[in-house]
Coordinates of C-alpha atoms and ligand atoms in Angstrom, one line a residue:
X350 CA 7.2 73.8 37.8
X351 CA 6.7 72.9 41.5
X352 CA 3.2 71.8 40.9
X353 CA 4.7 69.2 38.2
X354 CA 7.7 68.2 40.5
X355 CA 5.1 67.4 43.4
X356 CA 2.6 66.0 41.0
X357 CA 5.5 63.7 39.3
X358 CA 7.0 62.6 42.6
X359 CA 3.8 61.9 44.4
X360 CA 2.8 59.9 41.1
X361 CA 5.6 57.3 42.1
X362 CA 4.0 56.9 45.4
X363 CA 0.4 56.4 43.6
X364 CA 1.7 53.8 41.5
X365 CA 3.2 52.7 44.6
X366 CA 0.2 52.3 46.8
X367 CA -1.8 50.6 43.8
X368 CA -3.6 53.7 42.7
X369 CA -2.3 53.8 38.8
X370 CA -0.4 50.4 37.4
X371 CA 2.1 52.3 35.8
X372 CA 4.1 55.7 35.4
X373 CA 6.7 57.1 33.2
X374 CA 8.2 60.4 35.7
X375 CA 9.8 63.0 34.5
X376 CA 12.2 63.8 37.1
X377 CA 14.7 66.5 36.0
X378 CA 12.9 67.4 32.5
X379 CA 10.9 70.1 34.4
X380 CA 12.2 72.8 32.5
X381 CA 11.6 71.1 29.1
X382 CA 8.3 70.2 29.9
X383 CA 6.8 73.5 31.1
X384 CA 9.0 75.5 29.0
X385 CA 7.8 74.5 25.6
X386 CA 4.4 73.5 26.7
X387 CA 3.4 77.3 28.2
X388 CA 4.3 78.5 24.1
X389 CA 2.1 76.8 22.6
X390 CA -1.4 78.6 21.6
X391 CA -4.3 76.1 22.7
X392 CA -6.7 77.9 20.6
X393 CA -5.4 76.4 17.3
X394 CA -2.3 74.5 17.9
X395 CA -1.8 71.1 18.4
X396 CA 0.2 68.8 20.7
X397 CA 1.5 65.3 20.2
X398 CA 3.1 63.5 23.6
X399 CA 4.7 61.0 24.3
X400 CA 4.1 58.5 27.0
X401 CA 6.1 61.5 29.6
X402 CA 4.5 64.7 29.1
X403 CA 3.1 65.3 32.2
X404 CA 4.5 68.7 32.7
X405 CA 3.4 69.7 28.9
X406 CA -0.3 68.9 29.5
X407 CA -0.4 70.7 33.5
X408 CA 1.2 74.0 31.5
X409 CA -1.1 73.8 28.7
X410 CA -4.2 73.3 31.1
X411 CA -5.2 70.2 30.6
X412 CA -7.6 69.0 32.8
X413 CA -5.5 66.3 35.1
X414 CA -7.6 64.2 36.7
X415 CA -8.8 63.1 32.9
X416 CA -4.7 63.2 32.0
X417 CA -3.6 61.4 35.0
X418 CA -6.5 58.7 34.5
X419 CA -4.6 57.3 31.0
X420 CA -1.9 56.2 33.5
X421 CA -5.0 54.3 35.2
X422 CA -6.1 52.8 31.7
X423 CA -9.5 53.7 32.4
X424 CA -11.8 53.7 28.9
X425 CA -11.2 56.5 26.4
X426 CA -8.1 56.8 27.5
X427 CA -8.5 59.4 30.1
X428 CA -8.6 62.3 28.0
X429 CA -11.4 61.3 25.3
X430 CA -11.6 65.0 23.9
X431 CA -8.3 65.7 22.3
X432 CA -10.2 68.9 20.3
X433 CA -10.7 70.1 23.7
X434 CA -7.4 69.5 25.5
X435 CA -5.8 70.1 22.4
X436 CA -3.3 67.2 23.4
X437 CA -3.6 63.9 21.7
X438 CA -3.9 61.3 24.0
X439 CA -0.6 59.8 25.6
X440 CA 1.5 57.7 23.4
X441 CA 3.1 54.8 24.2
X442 CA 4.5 54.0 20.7
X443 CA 8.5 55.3 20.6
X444 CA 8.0 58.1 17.6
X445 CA 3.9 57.2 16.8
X446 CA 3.1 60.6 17.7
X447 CA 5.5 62.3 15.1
X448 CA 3.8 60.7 12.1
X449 CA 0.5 61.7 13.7
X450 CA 1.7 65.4 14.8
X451 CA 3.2 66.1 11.0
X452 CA -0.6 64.2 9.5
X453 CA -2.1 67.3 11.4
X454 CA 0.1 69.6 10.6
X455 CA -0.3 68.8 6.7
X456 CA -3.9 69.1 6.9
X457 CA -3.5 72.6 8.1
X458 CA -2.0 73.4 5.2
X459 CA -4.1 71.4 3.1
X460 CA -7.7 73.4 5.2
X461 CA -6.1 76.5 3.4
X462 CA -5.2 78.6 6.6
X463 CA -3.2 81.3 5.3
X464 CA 0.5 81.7 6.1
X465 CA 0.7 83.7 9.6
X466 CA -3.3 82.0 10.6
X467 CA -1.5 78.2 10.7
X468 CA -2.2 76.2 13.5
X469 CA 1.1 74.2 14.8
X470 CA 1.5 71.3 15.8
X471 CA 4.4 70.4 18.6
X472 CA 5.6 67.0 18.7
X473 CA 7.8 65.7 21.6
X474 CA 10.2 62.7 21.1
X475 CA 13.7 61.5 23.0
X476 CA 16.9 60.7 21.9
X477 CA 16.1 57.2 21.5
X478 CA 13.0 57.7 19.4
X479 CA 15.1 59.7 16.7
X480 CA 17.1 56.7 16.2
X481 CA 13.7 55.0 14.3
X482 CA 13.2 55.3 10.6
X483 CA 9.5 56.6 11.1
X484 CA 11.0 59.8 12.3
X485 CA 13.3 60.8 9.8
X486 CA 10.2 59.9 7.0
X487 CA 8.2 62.2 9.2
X488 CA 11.1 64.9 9.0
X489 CA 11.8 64.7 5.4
X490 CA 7.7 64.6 4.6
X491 CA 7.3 67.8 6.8
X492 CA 10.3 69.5 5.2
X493 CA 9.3 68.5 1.5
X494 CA 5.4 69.8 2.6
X495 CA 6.5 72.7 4.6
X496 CA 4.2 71.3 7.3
X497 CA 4.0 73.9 10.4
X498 CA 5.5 71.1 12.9
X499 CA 7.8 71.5 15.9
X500 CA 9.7 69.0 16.7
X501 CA 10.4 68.7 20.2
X502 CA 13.3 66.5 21.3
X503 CA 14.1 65.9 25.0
X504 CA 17.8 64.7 24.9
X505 CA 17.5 63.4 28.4
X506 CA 20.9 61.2 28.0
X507 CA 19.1 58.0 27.8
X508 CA 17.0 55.8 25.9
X509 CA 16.1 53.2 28.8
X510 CA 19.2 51.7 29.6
X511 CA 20.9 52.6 26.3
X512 CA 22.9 55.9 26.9
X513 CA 22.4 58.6 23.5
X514 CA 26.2 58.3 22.8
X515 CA 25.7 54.7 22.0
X516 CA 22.7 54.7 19.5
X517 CA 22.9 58.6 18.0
X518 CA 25.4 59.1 15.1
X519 CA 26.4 62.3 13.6
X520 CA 26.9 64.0 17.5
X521 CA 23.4 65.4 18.2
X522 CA 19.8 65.1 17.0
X523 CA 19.9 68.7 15.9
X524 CA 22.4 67.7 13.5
X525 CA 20.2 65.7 11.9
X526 CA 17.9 68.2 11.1
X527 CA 20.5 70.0 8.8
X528 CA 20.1 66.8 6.1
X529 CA 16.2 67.8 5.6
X530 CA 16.9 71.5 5.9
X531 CA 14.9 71.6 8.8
X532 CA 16.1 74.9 10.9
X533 CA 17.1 73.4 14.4
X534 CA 18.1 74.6 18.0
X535 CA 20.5 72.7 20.4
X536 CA 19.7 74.0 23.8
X537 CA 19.9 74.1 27.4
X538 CA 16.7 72.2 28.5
X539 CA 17.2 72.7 32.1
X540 CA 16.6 76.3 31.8
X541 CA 13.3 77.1 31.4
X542 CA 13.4 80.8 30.1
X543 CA 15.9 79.3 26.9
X544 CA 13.1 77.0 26.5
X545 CA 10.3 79.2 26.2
X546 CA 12.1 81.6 23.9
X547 CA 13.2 78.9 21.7
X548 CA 9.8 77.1 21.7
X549 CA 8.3 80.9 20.7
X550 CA 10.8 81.4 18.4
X551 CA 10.3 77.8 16.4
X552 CA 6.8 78.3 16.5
X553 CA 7.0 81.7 14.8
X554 CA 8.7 79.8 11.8
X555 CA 6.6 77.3 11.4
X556 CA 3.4 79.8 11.9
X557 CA 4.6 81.7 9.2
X558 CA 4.5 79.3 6.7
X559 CA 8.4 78.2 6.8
X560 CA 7.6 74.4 7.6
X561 CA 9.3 72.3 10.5
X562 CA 11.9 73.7 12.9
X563 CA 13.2 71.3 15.5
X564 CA 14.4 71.6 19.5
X565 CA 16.5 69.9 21.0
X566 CA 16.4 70.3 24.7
X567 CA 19.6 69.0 26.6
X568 CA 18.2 67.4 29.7
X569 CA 18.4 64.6 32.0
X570 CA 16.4 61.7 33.0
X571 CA 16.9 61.9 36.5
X572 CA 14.7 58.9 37.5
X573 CA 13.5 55.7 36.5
X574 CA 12.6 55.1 33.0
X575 CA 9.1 54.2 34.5
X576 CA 8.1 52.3 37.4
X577 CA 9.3 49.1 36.5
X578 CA 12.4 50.1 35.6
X579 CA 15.4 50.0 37.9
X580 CA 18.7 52.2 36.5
X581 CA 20.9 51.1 39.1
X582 CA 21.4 48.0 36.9
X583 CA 22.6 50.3 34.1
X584 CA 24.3 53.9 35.8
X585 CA 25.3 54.3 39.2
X586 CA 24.5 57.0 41.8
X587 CA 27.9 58.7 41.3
X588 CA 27.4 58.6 37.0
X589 CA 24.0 60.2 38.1
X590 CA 25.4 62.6 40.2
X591 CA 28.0 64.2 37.8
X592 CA 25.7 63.8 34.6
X593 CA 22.4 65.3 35.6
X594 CA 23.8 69.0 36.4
X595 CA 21.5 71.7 38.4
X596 CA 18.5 70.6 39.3
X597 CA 16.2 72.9 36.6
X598 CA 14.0 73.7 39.8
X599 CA 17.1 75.1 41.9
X600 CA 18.0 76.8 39.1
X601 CA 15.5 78.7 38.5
X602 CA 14.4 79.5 41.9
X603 CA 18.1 81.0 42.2
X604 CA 16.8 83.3 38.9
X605 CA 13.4 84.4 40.1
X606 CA 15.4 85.2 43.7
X607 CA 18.5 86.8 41.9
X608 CA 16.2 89.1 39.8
X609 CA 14.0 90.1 42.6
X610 CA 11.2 88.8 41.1
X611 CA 10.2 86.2 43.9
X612 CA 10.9 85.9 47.8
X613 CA 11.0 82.6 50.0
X614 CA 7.3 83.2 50.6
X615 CA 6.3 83.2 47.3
X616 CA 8.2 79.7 46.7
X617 CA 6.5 78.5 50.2
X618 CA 3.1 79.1 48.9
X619 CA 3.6 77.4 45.3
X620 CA 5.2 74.3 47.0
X621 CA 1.6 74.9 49.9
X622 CA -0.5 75.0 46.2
X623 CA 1.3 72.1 44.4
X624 CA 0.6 69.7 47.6
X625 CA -3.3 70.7 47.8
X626 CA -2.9 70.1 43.9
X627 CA -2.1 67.3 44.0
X628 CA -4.5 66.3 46.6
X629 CA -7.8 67.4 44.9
X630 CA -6.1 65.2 42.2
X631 CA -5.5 62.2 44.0
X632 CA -9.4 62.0 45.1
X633 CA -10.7 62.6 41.7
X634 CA -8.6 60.0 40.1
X635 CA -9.6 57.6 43.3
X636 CA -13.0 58.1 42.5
X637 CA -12.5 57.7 39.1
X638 CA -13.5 53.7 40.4
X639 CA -11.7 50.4 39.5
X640 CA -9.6 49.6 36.2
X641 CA -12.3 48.3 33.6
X642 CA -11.2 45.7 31.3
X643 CA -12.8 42.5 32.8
X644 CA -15.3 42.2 30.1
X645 CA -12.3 41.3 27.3
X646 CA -12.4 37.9 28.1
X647 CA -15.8 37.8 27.6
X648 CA -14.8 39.1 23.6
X649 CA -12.5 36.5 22.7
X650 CA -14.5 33.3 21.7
X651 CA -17.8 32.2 21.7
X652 CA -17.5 29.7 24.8
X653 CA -14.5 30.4 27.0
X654 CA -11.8 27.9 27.8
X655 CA -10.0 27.3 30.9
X656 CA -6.9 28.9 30.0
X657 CA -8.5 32.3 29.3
X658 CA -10.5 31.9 32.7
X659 CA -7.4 32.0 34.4
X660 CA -6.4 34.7 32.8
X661 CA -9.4 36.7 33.9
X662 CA -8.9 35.2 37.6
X663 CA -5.7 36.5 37.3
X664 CA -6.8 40.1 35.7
X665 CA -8.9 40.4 38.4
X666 CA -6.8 39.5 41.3
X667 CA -4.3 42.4 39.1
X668 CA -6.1 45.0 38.7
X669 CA -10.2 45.2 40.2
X670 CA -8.0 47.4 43.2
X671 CA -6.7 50.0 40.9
Ligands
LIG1967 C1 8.0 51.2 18.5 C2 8.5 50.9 19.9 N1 9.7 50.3 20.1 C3 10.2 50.0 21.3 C4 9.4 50.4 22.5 C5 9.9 50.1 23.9 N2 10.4 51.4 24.4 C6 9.6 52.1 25.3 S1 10.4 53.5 25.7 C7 11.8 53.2 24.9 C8 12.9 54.1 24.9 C9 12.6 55.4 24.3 O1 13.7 56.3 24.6 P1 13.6 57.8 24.2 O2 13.0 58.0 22.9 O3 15.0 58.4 24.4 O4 12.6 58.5 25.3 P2 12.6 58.6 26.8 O5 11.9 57.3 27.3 O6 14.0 58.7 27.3 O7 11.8 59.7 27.2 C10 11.6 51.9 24.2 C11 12.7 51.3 23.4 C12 8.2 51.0 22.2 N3 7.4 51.4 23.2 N4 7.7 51.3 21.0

C-alpha cells in the first residue's frame, strides 16, 4: 500500500512535469485496490480494470514500467501481453471491461474446466459505471450463465462531479445485485483486511461453480477525478474533509502497530522502498522515449491538406516531449 500511495502521488507530479499526458489517481482507494487485487490467483484468473487500477496491477505483479506506460499512450498499450500480466489492458470505456470480464468468464465455462478448476475473472467498475445499461446486461447474462465473475465496485462517492446519491436508485449497488440473484457484499473498502477476506470469499463462489458474486467496496475518491479535473468546482475542502473518513493507510498502519505485527522501522523502510520504487520506475518509463503517433496523419488521405498539417504541427508541439 505505501508503494501505491507513493507511486500514485508521484504520478501527479509525472503528469505534471510532462512525463505521461494524463492520469486518473487513486488517492484514498488504497485499501480497495490492494485488497481485492492480492486475492486473485494469476495462474488462471483474470482481471478486467478500469482506467484506475493502479494499485490492482502493482499487487497482482504486474510489471509497471509496461503498466505505467498506457498512461504515456505508447503503442500496444503498454502492457501488450495480457496472457502474461493476466490484466487486460486499462480501460477507458465507463463499464467496457464488465462485458469483456463476463465474455471471459463464459468461455471458462464453455473450455469445460470443471467446477472447483474455474478460472475467475474480477471486474472493477464505480458507482457511476453501474448506472449504464451494459452493466446490468452483463449481470443478468453472468447470473443466467453462471459465469465465474467478480464484480468489483469501488463506491468511491463520486462519479466525476456527480455525487452516487444523485444517479444510484434503490440505496446501494449491492442492492442491485439481489434483482439477478447475484450474491453481494456491501463493505468497508477502506479496510484492507475486510477486503481481502471478502474478495477470497467471492472468489470461492464463483470458483466453485456458483456464478457471479459482487463487491461493493465503500471508499472515497480523495483526489481529482484525473488530472484535468479540478473538484473544487464541485465539493469543497470541508465536504472532503468530513466525507472521506480514515485515511485507509493510517488505518492500517494503526492495525499492524496495535497487533504487534510491525514497528516504526518497519513502516520507515517500506516508505525508503516505495521512493527507490518509484524511482527505478520513473527512468524506465523516461526511457521508454517520446509519445508515437505522428505517423497518423500520414494515414488519413492520400495527399494531406493544410488543415490536417496543422494538426500534426500542433501534435507535435503536444506531445514529441512526452
Ligand atoms: C461510455 C462512457 N461514457 C462516459 C465516459 C466519460 N466518463 C469518464 S469517467 C466517468 C465517470 C465514471 O465514474 P465511476 O464509474 O463512478 O468511476 P470513477 O471514475 O469514480 O472511478 C465518465 C462519465 C466514458 N469514458 N465512457
Amino acid at each position: 500500500m505505501a508503494a501505491v500511495r507513493h507511486l500514485d502521488t508521484s504520478a501527479i507530479a509525472w503528469q505534471r512535469q510532462g512525463l505521461i499526458p494524463g492520469y486518473a489517481p487513486e488517492l484514498g482507494q488504497e485499501a480497495a485496490q490492494v485488497g481485492s487485487g492480492y486475492a486473485v490467483d494469476t495462474t488462471r484468473d483474470f482481471v478486467f480494470p478500469t482506467y484506475r487500477e493502479m494499485g490492482v496491477a502493482r499487487a497482482m505483479g504486474v510489471d509497471m514500467v509496461a503498466y505505467m506506460s498506457t498512461h504515456k499512450a505508447t503503442w500496444h498499450g503498454g502492457l501488450y501481453n495480457p496472457l502474461e500480466s493476466r490484466l487486460a489492458p486499462i480501460q477507458a470505456v465507463v463499464g467496457g471491461s464488465v462485458l469483456h470480464a463476463v465474455g471471459w468468464a463464459h468461455g471458462q465455462t464453455l473450455a469445460g474446466n470443471a467446477d472447483g478448476r474455474l478460472g475467475v475473472a474480477m471486474t472493477y467498475f464505480g458507482d457511476g459505471a453501474s448506472s449504464q445499461g451494459d452493466i446490468h446486461e452483463a449481470m443478468n447474462f453472468a447470473a443466467v450463465m453462471k459465469a465465474p465473475v467478480v464484480f468489483f465496485v469501488q463506491n468511491n462517492g463520486w462519479a466525476i462531479s456527480v455525487p452516487t446519491e444523485h444517479q444510484v436508485a434503490g440505496g446501494s449497488v449491492a442492492a442491485r445485485a439481489a434483482g439477478y440473484g447475484i450474491p453481494a457484499q456491501r463493505i468497508d473498502g477502506n479496510d484492507v483486511v475486510a477486503v481481502v477476506e471478502a474478495t477470497r470469499h467471492a472468489f470461492a463462489h464463483a470458483r466453485a461453480g456458483n456464478g457471479p458474486a459482487l463487491i461493493e467496496a465503500m471508499t472515497y475518491r480523495r483526489g481529482p477525478h484525473s488530472t484535468s479535473d479540478d473538484p473544487g468546482r464541485y465539493r469543497s475542502l470541508n465536504e472532503e474533509r468530513d466525507d472521506a473518513g480514515e485515511d485507509p493507510l493510517e488505518r492500517f498502519r494503526k492495525r499492524l502497530l496495535a497487533d504487534g505485527v510491525a514497528d516504526e522501522a518497519f513502516f520507515a523502510e517500506a516508505l525508503a522502498a516505495a521512493k527507490a520504487e518509484e524511482e527505478l520506475l520513473r527512468a524506465g518509463v523516461q526511457e521508454l522515449g517520446s509519445r508515437p503517433g505522428n505517423e497518423m496523419f500520414d494515414l488519413v488521405f492520400q495527399e494531406t491538406t493544410p488543415a490536417l498539417q496543422a494538426q500534426a504541427a500542433n501534435w507535435r508541439e503536444e506531445s514529441e516531449h512526452v
